[in-house]
Amino acid sequence: EKRSHRWITHAAYNDIEEVSGALTHYANGIYARMAPGEQERMRRILLQLVHPGEGVEDTRRIASRGEIGDENWPLVHKLAGARLVVTSQDRRGQESVEVIHEALIHEWNRLREWMDTDREFRLWQNRARTALYIWQREGEDTGALLRGLALSEAAHWMEERLDELDNQLQLFIRA
C-alpha cells in the first residue's frame, strides 16, 4: 500500500516499521474486521499452526484440514485470501494450512500472547498427537493407548477443551 510505481522507498519501509511492523499492523487490521465469533475461531486456527517451543522459539507447523475442522475451513480460506495463511493439497487430496511466514508468530503480539496463555494445552496437544500417530502406526494396538498419568491428563484436557480437539484425537482418548 505504501509503494510508488512498484517500488517502496526507504522512508516508506521505515514508516511501516519494516516487515515485522507491517505484518503486525496488517494482522491486527484483519482481526479487528472480523466478527467476535470469527475472532475466536481465528485464534484457535492460528494456535494450531504454531509448534510451541520448549526452551526454543515457537515455529510454524502444518495442520491438516481434519485438525482444523471442516466447519473452520471457510475461515481458513478467508485467512488465506487475506494472506495470513497458505493452504495446500498433497497427492492424496489431503488439504493442509500453515502461517504465511514465521514472522507472524514472532512479531504479532496478539498471537504471542495467545500462545503464552495456551502453551500448556498446546504442549500437551503435541504430545497427544504424537501418541495418536504411534497408535495409528501400530495398527491401533491397545498397548499403544494412553494409560495412567497420560490418560488422566488427556481426560482433563478433554473435559476442559473438547471443542478444540479434532475427532481423531477424541477417539484415541476415548479408546
XYZ file of C-alpha atoms in Angstrom:
175
model
C 0.000 0.000 0.000
C 2.949 2.367 0.534
C 4.774 1.585 -2.699
C 5.160 4.004 -5.566
C 5.336 2.618 -9.101
C 6.044 -0.953 -7.926
C 8.773 0.290 -5.575
C 8.819 1.016 -1.884
C 11.057 3.818 -0.710
C 13.371 3.530 2.252
C 11.300 6.153 4.064
C 8.082 4.187 3.474
C 9.785 0.996 4.635
C 10.857 2.707 7.858
C 7.401 4.264 8.195
C 5.721 0.854 8.253
C 8.302 -0.384 10.785
C 9.902 -2.788 8.335
C 8.414 -6.221 7.646
C 7.574 -7.123 11.237
C 5.756 -3.866 11.915
C 3.844 -4.034 8.659
C 2.811 -7.619 9.311
C 1.679 -6.802 12.850
C -0.431 -3.829 11.717
C -1.881 -5.843 8.869
C -2.774 -8.865 11.065
C -4.345 -6.591 13.694
C -6.468 -4.993 10.959
C -7.679 -8.371 9.671
C -8.513 -9.467 13.213
C -10.344 -6.209 14.018
C -12.590 -6.547 10.952
C -13.837 -9.987 11.987
C -16.980 -10.668 13.982
C -16.343 -11.771 17.589
C -17.160 -15.420 16.792
C -14.763 -15.354 13.857
C -12.077 -13.785 16.031
C -12.263 -16.713 18.459
C -12.170 -19.239 15.623
C -9.237 -17.342 14.053
C -7.400 -17.584 17.384
C -7.994 -21.334 17.562
C -6.929 -21.866 13.952
C -3.726 -19.854 14.280
C -2.773 -21.579 17.530
C -2.941 -24.923 15.713
C -0.408 -23.534 13.225
C 2.247 -22.903 15.873
C 4.548 -25.568 17.258
C 5.259 -24.443 20.830
C 8.929 -24.373 21.612
C 10.261 -25.782 24.859
C 13.316 -23.679 25.621
C 13.449 -22.559 21.975
C 11.362 -20.249 19.834
C 7.931 -21.245 18.644
C 7.858 -22.321 14.997
C 5.181 -22.824 12.404
C 3.557 -26.155 11.840
C 1.377 -27.539 9.111
C -2.100 -28.565 10.235
C -4.415 -30.837 8.327
C -7.966 -29.921 7.461
C -9.045 -32.630 9.929
C -7.124 -30.961 12.757
C -8.616 -27.569 11.936
C -12.118 -28.941 11.308
C -14.333 -28.781 8.244
C -16.505 -26.177 9.942
C -13.470 -23.843 10.156
C -12.234 -24.385 6.612
C -14.219 -21.440 5.122
C -12.455 -19.176 7.641
C -9.112 -20.734 6.666
C -9.868 -19.729 3.070
C -10.736 -16.221 4.268
C -7.399 -16.019 6.113
C -5.634 -17.359 3.013
C -7.334 -14.674 0.921
C -6.035 -12.127 3.421
C -2.558 -13.725 3.044
C -2.107 -14.647 6.692
C -2.039 -18.373 5.939
C -1.390 -20.559 2.931
C -3.233 -23.748 2.067
C -2.026 -26.722 0.076
C -3.093 -30.167 -1.001
C -0.980 -33.303 -1.182
C -1.100 -36.028 -3.858
C -3.839 -37.858 -1.978
C -6.010 -34.735 -1.908
C -5.425 -34.064 1.798
C -5.667 -30.333 2.491
C -3.438 -28.513 4.955
C -2.703 -24.998 6.145
C 0.245 -23.101 7.649
C 1.027 -19.500 8.562
C 2.398 -17.473 5.672
C 5.628 -16.567 7.466
C 7.255 -17.273 10.828
C 7.474 -13.516 11.349
C 3.753 -13.665 12.123
C 4.497 -15.992 15.063
C 7.448 -13.980 16.349
C 6.281 -10.433 15.710
C 2.492 -10.368 16.102
C 1.995 -9.599 19.791
C -1.562 -10.893 19.848
C -0.515 -14.335 18.558
C 2.406 -14.458 21.000
C 0.026 -13.633 23.877
C -2.379 -16.357 22.741
C 0.497 -18.836 22.672
C 1.702 -17.800 26.113
C -1.819 -18.281 27.502
C -2.334 -21.640 25.754
C 1.217 -23.003 25.963
C 0.461 -25.773 28.475
C -2.509 -27.028 26.421
C -0.602 -26.809 23.123
C 2.389 -28.722 24.548
C 0.058 -31.442 25.787
C -1.773 -31.473 22.437
C 1.504 -32.054 20.582
C 2.394 -34.951 22.896
C -1.095 -36.418 22.437
C -0.824 -36.144 18.649
C 2.485 -37.997 18.763
C 0.881 -40.764 20.851
C -2.056 -40.854 18.407
C 0.338 -41.219 15.483
C 2.148 -44.110 17.192
C -1.169 -45.820 17.980
C -2.286 -45.492 14.359
C 1.094 -46.671 13.054
C 0.897 -49.709 15.326
C -2.477 -50.696 13.864
C -4.430 -49.313 16.829
C -2.764 -51.777 19.176
C -4.170 -51.487 22.695
C -0.619 -51.465 24.028
C -0.133 -48.013 22.496
C -3.172 -46.481 24.220
C -2.863 -43.831 26.913
C -2.618 -45.073 30.496
C -2.042 -43.720 33.966
C -0.970 -40.105 34.227
C -1.068 -39.580 30.426
C -4.690 -40.777 30.316
C -5.613 -38.674 33.343
C -4.094 -35.590 31.721
C -5.921 -36.346 28.447
C -9.226 -36.715 30.312
C -8.629 -33.337 31.968
C -7.997 -31.578 28.640
C -10.913 -33.376 27.025
C -13.188 -32.052 29.757
C -11.716 -28.540 29.577
C -11.226 -28.096 25.814
C -13.248 -30.751 23.988
C -14.220 -28.359 21.200
C -10.525 -27.783 20.421
C -9.682 -31.465 19.949
C -10.078 -32.964 16.494
C -12.184 -36.104 16.057
C -9.215 -38.470 15.724
C -7.697 -37.259 18.974
C -11.037 -37.560 20.776
C -11.489 -41.142 19.510
C -7.948 -42.013 20.624
C -8.501 -40.656 24.134
C -11.840 -42.446 24.449
C -10.251 -45.714 23.301
